[in-house]
């Protein structure tokens, strides 16, 4: 229930200017809870969701005092009150931070809950050697071989990253609006809370690039892309290790940012020594939304079936 980078005004202003809203809860004249979200409409249905490329959002509840039973009841009541304030939306969808524990108010309000796991790695040790030692031996060797051919360089032009990302899609559709990268980078960079790095060979050719963002607790493995036509097998692993080094230098934990629903992704991530932590996707829809959403999906489904690129996945990031 902590306030992360994704809850900040400036992040929401960058990714959803004029479209994000906030509901709050007060007790005794004190702000004790808040919930931020993006509001939009599809036809006659009203939707409450997270901004694009935002990893999680959900309620933020101020620490409660008193006995355990009192604190639990108070937290439950605060979250329930926040959810009542968005009950008029036809569709609500968000991902909760791994530190969010009280799902009961969501279940009571009719939300479906799905596990959305990530890996977390505590990089706050005095020395970095234990972090390196925690890597799988095969992963260490892949990174060593990548270092023989590639150099990690910082990229200060987000548009170069966006063009590289788009080129690597090879015509497939991005899951987010690439135009959002510039304002996200500008806002985070102004606060020294982001970094883009590239794995570049001796000829200056970029094999892979990674975009990291961070707050006061976590460095997030935010976005990653590689040129599969030239990329060294260890290019992304090398950049991921550089992110772990960054987290260590900042005294932060490293969040691999979800995306481990498939087995190949899981095997890649677990080799870096993190521990599984569960985020939760919470969704509630009215019957009206489900009907309208199904109708809207039909033309898109027909277009996909007619497309010559039907069935092509975006690309692997590891």
PDB file of C-alpha atoms in Angstrom:
ATOM      1  CA  UNK A   1       0.000   0.000   0.000  1.00  0.00           C
ATOM      2  CA  UNK A   2       3.028   2.217  -0.384  1.00  0.00           C
ATOM      3  CA  UNK A   3       3.144   5.200  -2.712  1.00  0.00           C
ATOM      4  CA  UNK A   4       5.369   4.297  -5.655  1.00  0.00           C
ATOM      5  CA  UNK A   5       6.614   6.153  -8.724  1.00  0.00           C
ATOM      6  CA  UNK A   6       3.422   5.084 -10.503  1.00  0.00           C
ATOM      7  CA  UNK A   7       1.257   6.904  -7.934  1.00  0.00           C
ATOM      8  CA  UNK A   8       3.028  10.246  -8.333  1.00  0.00           C
ATOM      9  CA  UNK A   9       1.219  13.280  -9.750  1.00  0.00           C
ATOM     10  CA  UNK A  10       3.981  13.920 -12.262  1.00  0.00           C
ATOM     11  CA  UNK A  11       3.876  10.334 -13.585  1.00  0.00           C
ATOM     12  CA  UNK A  12       0.116  10.462 -14.086  1.00  0.00           C
ATOM     13  CA  UNK A  13       0.354  13.942 -15.616  1.00  0.00           C
ATOM     14  CA  UNK A  14       2.919  12.635 -18.114  1.00  0.00           C
ATOM     15  CA  UNK A  15       0.999   9.536 -19.186  1.00  0.00           C
ATOM     16  CA  UNK A  16      -2.605  10.643 -18.777  1.00  0.00           C
ATOM     17  CA  UNK A  17      -2.729  14.460 -18.764  1.00  0.00           C
ATOM     18  CA  UNK A  18      -6.176  15.683 -17.799  1.00  0.00           C
ATOM     19  CA  UNK A  19      -7.587  12.149 -17.642  1.00  0.00           C
ATOM     20  CA  UNK A  20      -6.569  10.872 -14.221  1.00  0.00           C
ATOM     21  CA  UNK A  21      -8.812  11.158 -11.212  1.00  0.00           C
ATOM     22  CA  UNK A  22      -8.521  10.580  -7.487  1.00  0.00           C
ATOM     23  CA  UNK A  23     -10.944   9.469  -4.799  1.00  0.00           C
ATOM     24  CA  UNK A  24     -10.002   9.899  -1.128  1.00  0.00           C
ATOM     25  CA  UNK A  25     -10.969   8.796   2.346  1.00  0.00           C
ATOM     26  CA  UNK A  26     -10.626  10.926   5.489  1.00  0.00           C
ATOM     27  CA  UNK A  27     -10.847  10.010   9.147  1.00  0.00           C
ATOM     28  CA  UNK A  28     -10.911  12.690  11.839  1.00  0.00           C
ATOM     29  CA  UNK A  29      -9.966  15.361   9.324  1.00  0.00           C
ATOM     30  CA  UNK A  30      -6.898  13.378   8.205  1.00  0.00           C
ATOM     31  CA  UNK A  31      -6.310  11.872   4.763  1.00  0.00           C
ATOM     32  CA  UNK A  32      -6.016   8.114   5.338  1.00  0.00           C
ATOM     33  CA  UNK A  33      -6.545   6.647   1.883  1.00  0.00           C
ATOM     34  CA  UNK A  34      -6.542   7.502  -1.796  1.00  0.00           C
ATOM     35  CA  UNK A  35      -7.072   5.789  -5.122  1.00  0.00           C
ATOM     36  CA  UNK A  36      -5.879   7.218  -8.417  1.00  0.00           C
ATOM     37  CA  UNK A  37      -6.960   6.017 -11.830  1.00  0.00           C
ATOM     38  CA  UNK A  38      -7.549   6.994 -15.436  1.00  0.00           C
ATOM     39  CA  UNK A  39     -11.130   7.528 -16.495  1.00  0.00           C
ATOM     40  CA  UNK A  40     -12.355   7.095 -20.039  1.00  0.00           C
ATOM     41  CA  UNK A  41     -15.501   6.160 -21.946  1.00  0.00           C
ATOM     42  CA  UNK A  42     -16.289   3.620 -24.645  1.00  0.00           C
ATOM     43  CA  UNK A  43     -19.663   4.400 -26.090  1.00  0.00           C
ATOM     44  CA  UNK A  44     -22.033   4.564 -23.137  1.00  0.00           C
ATOM     45  CA  UNK A  45     -19.799   2.731 -20.666  1.00  0.00           C
ATOM     46  CA  UNK A  46     -17.451   4.375 -18.175  1.00  0.00           C
ATOM     47  CA  UNK A  47     -14.069   2.753 -17.501  1.00  0.00           C
ATOM     48  CA  UNK A  48     -11.661   3.080 -14.578  1.00  0.00           C
ATOM     49  CA  UNK A  49      -8.147   1.785 -15.304  1.00  0.00           C
ATOM     50  CA  UNK A  50      -4.409   2.421 -14.989  1.00  0.00           C
ATOM     51  CA  UNK A  51      -2.470   4.579 -17.462  1.00  0.00           C
ATOM     52  CA  UNK A  52      -0.624   2.710 -20.174  1.00  0.00           C
ATOM     53  CA  UNK A  53       2.825   1.294 -19.254  1.00  0.00           C
ATOM     54  CA  UNK A  54       2.040   1.719 -15.569  1.00  0.00           C
ATOM     55  CA  UNK A  55       2.937  -1.463 -13.726  1.00  0.00           C
ATOM     56  CA  UNK A  56       0.578  -1.146 -10.780  1.00  0.00           C
ATOM     57  CA  UNK A  57      -1.587   1.400  -9.022  1.00  0.00           C
ATOM     58  CA  UNK A  58      -4.392   0.652  -6.577  1.00  0.00           C
ATOM     59  CA  UNK A  59      -5.282   2.145  -3.194  1.00  0.00           C
ATOM     60  CA  UNK A  60      -2.729   3.845  -0.961  1.00  0.00           C
ATOM     61  CA  UNK A  61      -3.585   3.589   2.745  1.00  0.00           C
ATOM     62  CA  UNK A  62      -1.781   5.529   5.469  1.00  0.00           C
ATOM     63  CA  UNK A  63      -0.314   3.354   8.249  1.00  0.00           C
ATOM     64  CA  UNK A  64      -2.935   2.679  10.915  1.00  0.00           C
ATOM     65  CA  UNK A  65      -2.241   2.580  14.635  1.00  0.00           C
ATOM     66  CA  UNK A  66      -3.617   0.383  17.426  1.00  0.00           C
ATOM     67  CA  UNK A  67      -4.025  -3.346  17.924  1.00  0.00           C
ATOM     68  CA  UNK A  68      -3.690  -5.705  14.973  1.00  0.00           C
ATOM     69  CA  UNK A  69      -7.436  -6.285  14.870  1.00  0.00           C
ATOM     70  CA  UNK A  70      -8.102  -2.531  14.941  1.00  0.00           C
ATOM     71  CA  UNK A  71      -5.600  -1.821  12.157  1.00  0.00           C
ATOM     72  CA  UNK A  72      -7.000  -4.569   9.938  1.00  0.00           C
ATOM     73  CA  UNK A  73     -10.576  -3.376  10.406  1.00  0.00           C
ATOM     74  CA  UNK A  74      -9.581   0.227   9.717  1.00  0.00           C
ATOM     75  CA  UNK A  75      -7.644  -0.642   6.549  1.00  0.00           C
ATOM     76  CA  UNK A  76     -10.520  -2.797   5.308  1.00  0.00           C
ATOM     77  CA  UNK A  77     -12.986   0.032   5.940  1.00  0.00           C
ATOM     78  CA  UNK A  78     -10.819   2.602   4.127  1.00  0.00           C
ATOM     79  CA  UNK A  79     -10.400   0.440   1.029  1.00  0.00           C
ATOM     80  CA  UNK A  80     -14.116  -0.402   0.994  1.00  0.00           C
ATOM     81  CA  UNK A  81     -14.971   3.303   1.090  1.00  0.00           C
ATOM     82  CA  UNK A  82     -12.623   4.047  -1.819  1.00  0.00           C
ATOM     83  CA  UNK A  83     -14.163   1.239  -3.888  1.00  0.00           C
ATOM     84  CA  UNK A  84     -17.663   2.567  -3.224  1.00  0.00           C
ATOM     85  CA  UNK A  85     -16.620   5.839  -4.831  1.00  0.00           C
ATOM     86  CA  UNK A  86     -15.814   4.099  -8.123  1.00  0.00           C
ATOM     87  CA  UNK A  87     -18.778   1.708  -7.997  1.00  0.00           C
ATOM     88  CA  UNK A  88     -20.515   3.701 -10.730  1.00  0.00           C
ATOM     89  CA  UNK A  89     -17.956   2.683 -13.346  1.00  0.00           C
ATOM     90  CA  UNK A  90     -18.967  -0.087 -15.729  1.00  0.00           C
ATOM     91  CA  UNK A  91     -15.476  -1.560 -15.799  1.00  0.00           C
ATOM     92  CA  UNK A  92     -12.661  -1.295 -13.259  1.00  0.00           C
ATOM     93  CA  UNK A  93      -9.276  -2.887 -13.863  1.00  0.00           C
ATOM     94  CA  UNK A  94      -5.993  -2.425 -12.008  1.00  0.00           C
ATOM     95  CA  UNK A  95      -2.928  -4.273 -10.755  1.00  0.00           C
ATOM     96  CA  UNK A  96      -2.029  -3.996  -7.068  1.00  0.00           C
ATOM     97  CA  UNK A  97       1.520  -3.680  -5.765  1.00  0.00           C
ATOM     98  CA  UNK A  98       3.142  -6.810  -4.312  1.00  0.00           C
ATOM     99  CA  UNK A  99       2.989  -5.180  -0.865  1.00  0.00           C
ATOM    100  CA  UNK A 100      -0.815  -4.980  -1.005  1.00  0.00           C
ATOM    101  CA  UNK A 101      -2.303  -7.594   1.307  1.00  0.00           C
ATOM    102  CA  UNK A 102      -6.015  -6.939   1.957  1.00  0.00           C
ATOM    103  CA  UNK A 103      -7.981  -8.293  -0.989  1.00  0.00           C
ATOM    104  CA  UNK A 104     -11.119  -8.901   1.045  1.00  0.00           C
ATOM    105  CA  UNK A 105     -12.734  -5.517   0.216  1.00  0.00           C
ATOM    106  CA  UNK A 106     -12.281  -6.228  -3.503  1.00  0.00           C
ATOM    107  CA  UNK A 107     -13.832  -9.672  -3.200  1.00  0.00           C
ATOM    108  CA  UNK A 108     -16.718  -8.273  -1.178  1.00  0.00           C
ATOM    109  CA  UNK A 109     -17.315  -5.650  -3.886  1.00  0.00           C
ATOM    110  CA  UNK A 110     -17.565  -8.326  -6.588  1.00  0.00           C
ATOM    111  CA  UNK A 111     -14.086  -8.091  -8.106  1.00  0.00           C
ATOM    112  CA  UNK A 112     -12.362 -11.028  -9.763  1.00  0.00           C
ATOM    113  CA  UNK A 113      -8.793 -11.500  -8.536  1.00  0.00           C
ATOM    114  CA  UNK A 114      -5.943 -13.030 -10.525  1.00  0.00           C
ATOM    115  CA  UNK A 115      -2.343 -13.573  -9.446  1.00  0.00           C
ATOM    116  CA  UNK A 116       0.239 -11.550 -11.377  1.00  0.00           C
ATOM    117  CA  UNK A 117       3.685 -12.653 -10.101  1.00  0.00           C
ATOM    118  CA  UNK A 118       6.962 -10.794 -10.346  1.00  0.00           C
ATOM    119  CA  UNK A 119      10.474 -11.307  -8.979  1.00  0.00           C
ATOM    120  CA  UNK A 120      12.035  -9.005  -6.375  1.00  0.00           C
ATOM    121  CA  UNK A 121      15.742  -8.878  -5.577  1.00  0.00           C
ATOM    122  CA  UNK A 122      17.063  -7.089  -2.487  1.00  0.00           C
ATOM    123  CA  UNK A 123      20.137  -5.189  -3.683  1.00  0.00           C
ATOM    124  CA  UNK A 124      20.758  -3.240  -0.474  1.00  0.00           C
ATOM    125  CA  UNK A 125      23.773  -5.299   0.648  1.00  0.00           C
ATOM    126  CA  UNK A 126      27.062  -3.490   1.357  1.00  0.00           C
ATOM    127  CA  UNK A 127      28.936  -5.473  -1.299  1.00  0.00           C
ATOM    128  CA  UNK A 128      27.744  -6.456  -4.742  1.00  0.00           C
ATOM    129  CA  UNK A 129      29.595  -9.797  -4.721  1.00  0.00           C
ATOM    130  CA  UNK A 130      26.713 -11.662  -3.022  1.00  0.00           C
ATOM    131  CA  UNK A 131      24.367 -10.491  -5.785  1.00  0.00           C
ATOM    132  CA  UNK A 132      26.701 -11.797  -8.473  1.00  0.00           C
ATOM    133  CA  UNK A 133      27.105 -15.038  -6.543  1.00  0.00           C
ATOM    134  CA  UNK A 134      23.310 -15.410  -6.474  1.00  0.00           C
ATOM    135  CA  UNK A 135      23.095 -15.642 -10.264  1.00  0.00           C
ATOM    136  CA  UNK A 136      22.817 -19.005 -11.947  1.00  0.00           C
ATOM    137  CA  UNK A 137      26.236 -20.139 -13.226  1.00  0.00           C
ATOM    138  CA  UNK A 138      24.956 -20.362 -16.807  1.00  0.00           C
ATOM    139  CA  UNK A 139      23.699 -16.771 -16.588  1.00  0.00           C
ATOM    140  CA  UNK A 140      27.061 -15.561 -15.271  1.00  0.00           C
ATOM    141  CA  UNK A 141      28.801 -17.189 -18.226  1.00  0.00           C
ATOM    142  CA  UNK A 142      26.350 -15.631 -20.693  1.00  0.00           C
ATOM    143  CA  UNK A 143      27.019 -12.193 -19.196  1.00  0.00           C
ATOM    144  CA  UNK A 144      30.804 -12.744 -19.265  1.00  0.00           C
ATOM    145  CA  UNK A 145      30.668 -13.673 -22.956  1.00  0.00           C
ATOM    146  CA  UNK A 146      28.466 -10.656 -23.698  1.00  0.00           C
ATOM    147  CA  UNK A 147      31.014  -8.388 -21.991  1.00  0.00           C
ATOM    148  CA  UNK A 148      33.685  -9.635 -24.401  1.00  0.00           C
ATOM    149  CA  UNK A 149      31.758  -8.226 -27.350  1.00  0.00           C
ATOM    150  CA  UNK A 150      29.463  -5.541 -25.965  1.00  0.00           C
ATOM    151  CA  UNK A 151      29.719  -2.346 -23.980  1.00  0.00           C
ATOM    152  CA  UNK A 152      26.933  -0.909 -21.835  1.00  0.00           C
ATOM    153  CA  UNK A 153      26.239   2.709 -22.737  1.00  0.00           C
ATOM    154  CA  UNK A 154      23.709   5.163 -21.372  1.00  0.00           C
ATOM    155  CA  UNK A 155      21.262   6.627 -23.908  1.00  0.00           C
ATOM    156  CA  UNK A 156      19.969  10.124 -23.214  1.00  0.00           C
ATOM    157  CA  UNK A 157      17.676  10.351 -26.251  1.00  0.00           C
ATOM    158  CA  UNK A 158      14.390   8.562 -25.577  1.00  0.00           C
ATOM    159  CA  UNK A 159      13.392   8.938 -29.229  1.00  0.00           C
ATOM    160  CA  UNK A 160      16.299   6.690 -30.223  1.00  0.00           C
ATOM    161  CA  UNK A 161      14.952   4.089 -27.804  1.00  0.00           C
ATOM    162  CA  UNK A 162      11.421   4.463 -29.195  1.00  0.00           C
ATOM    163  CA  UNK A 163      12.609   4.049 -32.804  1.00  0.00           C
ATOM    164  CA  UNK A 164      14.674   0.997 -31.838  1.00  0.00           C
ATOM    165  CA  UNK A 165      11.717  -0.478 -29.966  1.00  0.00           C
ATOM    166  CA  UNK A 166       9.364   0.104 -32.898  1.00  0.00           C
ATOM    167  CA  UNK A 167      11.821  -1.351 -35.430  1.00  0.00           C
ATOM    168  CA  UNK A 168      12.123  -4.509 -33.363  1.00  0.00           C
ATOM    169  CA  UNK A 169       8.369  -5.022 -33.479  1.00  0.00           C
ATOM    170  CA  UNK A 170       8.838  -5.795 -37.186  1.00  0.00           C
ATOM    171  CA  UNK A 171       5.385  -4.504 -38.061  1.00  0.00           C
ATOM    172  CA  UNK A 172       3.550  -6.005 -35.110  1.00  0.00           C
ATOM    173  CA  UNK A 173       1.386  -3.688 -33.023  1.00  0.00           C
ATOM    174  CA  UNK A 174       2.853  -2.310 -29.793  1.00  0.00           C
ATOM    175  CA  UNK A 175       0.819  -2.991 -26.662  1.00  0.00           C
ATOM    176  CA  UNK A 176       1.147   0.686 -25.709  1.00  0.00           C
ATOM    177  CA  UNK A 177       1.333   4.048 -27.446  1.00  0.00           C
ATOM    178  CA  UNK A 178       5.026   4.648 -28.194  1.00  0.00           C
ATOM    179  CA  UNK A 179       4.411   8.413 -28.094  1.00  0.00           C
ATOM    180  CA  UNK A 180       4.081   8.073 -24.306  1.00  0.00           C
ATOM    181  CA  UNK A 181       7.761   7.228 -23.918  1.00  0.00           C
ATOM    182  CA  UNK A 182       8.910  10.820 -24.418  1.00  0.00           C
ATOM    183  CA  UNK A 183       6.789  12.427 -21.666  1.00  0.00           C
ATOM    184  CA  UNK A 184       7.459   9.516 -19.285  1.00  0.00           C
ATOM    185  CA  UNK A 185      11.213   9.828 -19.821  1.00  0.00           C
ATOM    186  CA  UNK A 186      11.157  13.616 -19.572  1.00  0.00           C
ATOM    187  CA  UNK A 187       9.234  13.589 -16.289  1.00  0.00           C
ATOM    188  CA  UNK A 188      11.321  10.844 -14.681  1.00  0.00           C
ATOM    189  CA  UNK A 189      14.607  12.196 -16.028  1.00  0.00           C
ATOM    190  CA  UNK A 190      13.891  15.645 -14.580  1.00  0.00           C
ATOM    191  CA  UNK A 191      13.736  13.943 -11.172  1.00  0.00           C
ATOM    192  CA  UNK A 192      16.720  11.672 -11.864  1.00  0.00           C
ATOM    193  CA  UNK A 193      14.528   8.599 -11.615  1.00  0.00           C
ATOM    194  CA  UNK A 194      15.184   6.832 -14.903  1.00  0.00           C
ATOM    195  CA  UNK A 195      17.949   5.534 -17.135  1.00  0.00           C
ATOM    196  CA  UNK A 196      18.115   3.998 -20.606  1.00  0.00           C
ATOM    197  CA  UNK A 197      21.056   1.741 -21.397  1.00  0.00           C
ATOM    198  CA  UNK A 198      22.143  -0.029 -24.579  1.00  0.00           C
ATOM    199  CA  UNK A 199      24.389  -3.002 -25.247  1.00  0.00           C
ATOM    200  CA  UNK A 200      26.557  -1.822 -28.157  1.00  0.00           C
ATOM    201  CA  UNK A 201      29.238  -3.693 -30.128  1.00  0.00           C
ATOM    202  CA  UNK A 202      32.584  -2.383 -31.421  1.00  0.00           C
ATOM    203  CA  UNK A 203      30.933  -1.127 -34.632  1.00  0.00           C
ATOM    204  CA  UNK A 204      28.462   0.938 -32.639  1.00  0.00           C
ATOM    205  CA  UNK A 205      25.531  -1.361 -33.417  1.00  0.00           C
ATOM    206  CA  UNK A 206      22.968  -1.617 -30.626  1.00  0.00           C
ATOM    207  CA  UNK A 207      21.997  -5.199 -29.814  1.00  0.00           C
ATOM    208  CA  UNK A 208      19.499  -4.443 -27.040  1.00  0.00           C
ATOM    209  CA  UNK A 209      18.210  -1.556 -24.940  1.00  0.00           C
ATOM    210  CA  UNK A 210      16.542  -1.372 -21.538  1.00  0.00           C
ATOM    211  CA  UNK A 211      14.603   1.420 -19.851  1.00  0.00           C
ATOM    212  CA  UNK A 212      14.781   1.514 -16.018  1.00  0.00           C
ATOM    213  CA  UNK A 213      12.689   3.715 -13.703  1.00  0.00           C
ATOM    214  CA  UNK A 214      12.882   3.924  -9.919  1.00  0.00           C
ATOM    215  CA  UNK A 215      11.423   5.375  -6.733  1.00  0.00           C
ATOM    216  CA  UNK A 216      12.638   5.394  -3.138  1.00  0.00           C
ATOM    217  CA  UNK A 217      12.437   1.609  -2.798  1.00  0.00           C
ATOM    218  CA  UNK A 218      12.606  -0.146  -6.172  1.00  0.00           C
ATOM    219  CA  UNK A 219      14.400   0.043  -9.499  1.00  0.00           C
ATOM    220  CA  UNK A 220      11.923  -1.268 -12.068  1.00  0.00           C
ATOM    221  CA  UNK A 221      12.876  -3.291 -15.165  1.00  0.00           C
ATOM    222  CA  UNK A 222      10.473  -1.108 -17.100  1.00  0.00           C
ATOM    223  CA  UNK A 223      10.900  -1.818 -20.829  1.00  0.00           C
ATOM    224  CA  UNK A 224      13.260  -3.985 -22.833  1.00  0.00           C
ATOM    225  CA  UNK A 225      13.837  -4.605 -26.514  1.00  0.00           C
ATOM    226  CA  UNK A 226      16.439  -6.343 -28.683  1.00  0.00           C
ATOM    227  CA  UNK A 227      17.249  -6.626 -32.364  1.00  0.00           C
ATOM    228  CA  UNK A 228      16.881 -10.358 -32.817  1.00  0.00           C
ATOM    229  CA  UNK A 229      18.720 -10.202 -36.149  1.00  0.00           C
ATOM    230  CA  UNK A 230      22.010  -9.153 -34.545  1.00  0.00           C
ATOM    231  CA  UNK A 231      21.596  -9.474 -30.779  1.00  0.00           C
ATOM    232  CA  UNK A 232      24.199 -11.380 -28.820  1.00  0.00           C
ATOM    233  CA  UNK A 233      22.478 -14.119 -26.738  1.00  0.00           C
ATOM    234  CA  UNK A 234      23.607 -12.348 -23.573  1.00  0.00           C
ATOM    235  CA  UNK A 235      22.785  -8.758 -24.555  1.00  0.00           C
ATOM    236  CA  UNK A 236      19.623  -8.418 -22.457  1.00  0.00           C
ATOM    237  CA  UNK A 237      21.152 -10.376 -19.570  1.00  0.00           C
ATOM    238  CA  UNK A 238      24.093  -7.973 -19.549  1.00  0.00           C
ATOM    239  CA  UNK A 239      21.750  -4.978 -19.395  1.00  0.00           C
ATOM    240  CA  UNK A 240      19.614  -6.599 -16.735  1.00  0.00           C
ATOM    241  CA  UNK A 241      22.718  -7.138 -14.611  1.00  0.00           C
ATOM    242  CA  UNK A 242      23.575  -3.456 -15.116  1.00  0.00           C
ATOM    243  CA  UNK A 243      20.131  -2.668 -13.675  1.00  0.00           C
ATOM    244  CA  UNK A 244      20.903  -4.779 -10.623  1.00  0.00           C
ATOM    245  CA  UNK A 245      24.197  -2.889 -10.255  1.00  0.00           C
ATOM    246  CA  UNK A 246      22.211   0.355 -10.503  1.00  0.00           C
ATOM    247  CA  UNK A 247      19.812  -0.785  -7.783  1.00  0.00           C
ATOM    248  CA  UNK A 248      22.777  -1.695  -5.563  1.00  0.00           C
ATOM    249  CA  UNK A 249      24.400   1.706  -6.095  1.00  0.00           C
ATOM    250  CA  UNK A 250      21.125   3.443  -5.168  1.00  0.00           C
ATOM    251  CA  UNK A 251      20.436   1.220  -2.161  1.00  0.00           C
ATOM    252  CA  UNK A 252      17.200  -0.067  -3.715  1.00  0.00           C
ATOM    253  CA  UNK A 253      15.568  -3.407  -4.393  1.00  0.00           C
ATOM    254  CA  UNK A 254      15.198  -4.554  -7.993  1.00  0.00           C
ATOM    255  CA  UNK A 255      11.738  -5.339  -9.379  1.00  0.00           C
ATOM    256  CA  UNK A 256      11.661  -7.520 -12.490  1.00  0.00           C
ATOM    257  CA  UNK A 257       8.192  -6.051 -13.126  1.00  0.00           C
ATOM    258  CA  UNK A 258       5.995  -9.058 -13.711  1.00  0.00           C
ATOM    259  CA  UNK A 259       5.627 -10.703 -17.073  1.00  0.00           C
ATOM    260  CA  UNK A 260       6.517 -14.204 -15.848  1.00  0.00           C
ATOM    261  CA  UNK A 261       3.255 -15.879 -16.794  1.00  0.00           C
ATOM    262  CA  UNK A 262       4.985 -18.138 -19.342  1.00  0.00           C
ATOM    263  CA  UNK A 263       7.611 -20.711 -18.481  1.00  0.00           C
ATOM    264  CA  UNK A 264      10.379 -19.341 -20.712  1.00  0.00           C
ATOM    265  CA  UNK A 265      10.133 -15.907 -19.124  1.00  0.00           C
ATOM    266  CA  UNK A 266      10.127 -17.495 -15.681  1.00  0.00           C
ATOM    267  CA  UNK A 267      13.304 -19.503 -16.401  1.00  0.00           C
ATOM    268  CA  UNK A 268      15.051 -16.375 -17.651  1.00  0.00           C
ATOM    269  CA  UNK A 269      14.086 -14.257 -14.627  1.00  0.00           C
ATOM    270  CA  UNK A 270      14.648 -16.791 -11.870  1.00  0.00           C
ATOM    271  CA  UNK A 271      18.290 -17.173 -12.935  1.00  0.00           C
ATOM    272  CA  UNK A 272      19.040 -13.715 -11.487  1.00  0.00           C
ATOM    273  CA  UNK A 273      18.366 -14.782  -7.911  1.00  0.00           C
ATOM    274  CA  UNK A 274      15.195 -12.886  -7.064  1.00  0.00           C
ATOM    275  CA  UNK A 275      12.293 -14.177  -5.017  1.00  0.00           C
ATOM    276  CA  UNK A 276       8.732 -14.537  -6.291  1.00  0.00           C
ATOM    277  CA  UNK A 277       6.314 -11.837  -5.075  1.00  0.00           C
ATOM    278  CA  UNK A 278       2.669 -11.736  -6.054  1.00  0.00           C
ATOM    279  CA  UNK A 279       0.855  -8.768  -7.458  1.00  0.00           C
ATOM    280  CA  UNK A 280      -2.855  -9.113  -8.010  1.00  0.00           C
ATOM    281  CA  UNK A 281      -4.976  -8.080 -10.982  1.00  0.00           C
ATOM    282  CA  UNK A 282      -8.438  -6.994  -9.817  1.00  0.00           C
ATOM    283  CA  UNK A 283     -11.285  -6.602 -12.300  1.00  0.00           C
ATOM    284  CA  UNK A 284     -14.991  -5.832 -12.036  1.00  0.00           C
ATOM    285  CA  UNK A 285     -17.360  -5.441 -14.998  1.00  0.00           C
ATOM    286  CA  UNK A 286     -21.072  -4.782 -15.361  1.00  0.00           C
ATOM    287  CA  UNK A 287     -23.217  -6.811 -17.751  1.00  0.00           C
ATOM    288  CA  UNK A 288     -23.550  -3.703 -19.926  1.00  0.00           C
ATOM    289  CA  UNK A 289     -19.770  -3.434 -20.279  1.00  0.00           C
ATOM    290  CA  UNK A 290     -19.364  -7.130 -21.112  1.00  0.00           C
ATOM    291  CA  UNK A 291     -21.953  -6.909 -23.883  1.00  0.00           C
ATOM    292  CA  UNK A 292     -20.467  -3.701 -25.339  1.00  0.00           C
ATOM    293  CA  UNK A 293     -16.921  -5.029 -25.078  1.00  0.00           C
ATOM    294  CA  UNK A 294     -17.834  -8.234 -26.906  1.00  0.00           C
ATOM    295  CA  UNK A 295     -19.487  -6.278 -29.712  1.00  0.00           C
ATOM    296  CA  UNK A 296     -16.418  -4.028 -30.074  1.00  0.00           C
ATOM    297  CA  UNK A 297     -14.084  -7.039 -30.238  1.00  0.00           C
ATOM    298  CA  UNK A 298     -15.788  -8.594 -33.271  1.00  0.00           C
ATOM    299  CA  UNK A 299     -14.395  -6.176 -35.943  1.00  0.00           C
ATOM    300  CA  UNK A 300     -10.885  -6.403 -34.451  1.00  0.00           C
ATOM    301  CA  UNK A 301     -11.047 -10.196 -34.430  1.00  0.00           C
ATOM    302  CA  UNK A 302     -12.091 -10.235 -38.088  1.00  0.00           C
ATOM    303  CA  UNK A 303      -9.241  -7.880 -39.023  1.00  0.00           C
ATOM    304  CA  UNK A 304      -6.707 -10.104 -37.253  1.00  0.00           C
ATOM    305  CA  UNK A 305      -7.973 -13.152 -39.129  1.00  0.00           C
ATOM    306  CA  UNK A 306      -7.625 -11.303 -42.414  1.00  0.00           C
ATOM    307  CA  UNK A 307      -4.140  -9.948 -41.624  1.00  0.00           C
ATOM    308  CA  UNK A 308      -1.138 -11.664 -43.311  1.00  0.00           C
ATOM    309  CA  UNK A 309       0.698 -11.310 -39.998  1.00  0.00           C
ATOM    310  CA  UNK A 310      -1.984 -13.263 -38.134  1.00  0.00           C
ATOM    311  CA  UNK A 311      -0.597 -15.116 -35.177  1.00  0.00           C
ATOM    312  CA  UNK A 312       2.786 -13.379 -35.099  1.00  0.00           C
ATOM    313  CA  UNK A 313       3.983 -12.576 -31.594  1.00  0.00           C
ATOM    314  CA  UNK A 314       5.785  -9.301 -30.881  1.00  0.00           C
ATOM    315  CA  UNK A 315       9.178 -10.733 -29.908  1.00  0.00           C
ATOM    316  CA  UNK A 316      11.029 -12.248 -27.007  1.00  0.00           C
ATOM    317  CA  UNK A 317      12.839  -9.911 -24.639  1.00  0.00           C
ATOM    318  CA  UNK A 318      15.387 -12.363 -23.331  1.00  0.00           C
TER     319      UNK A 318
END
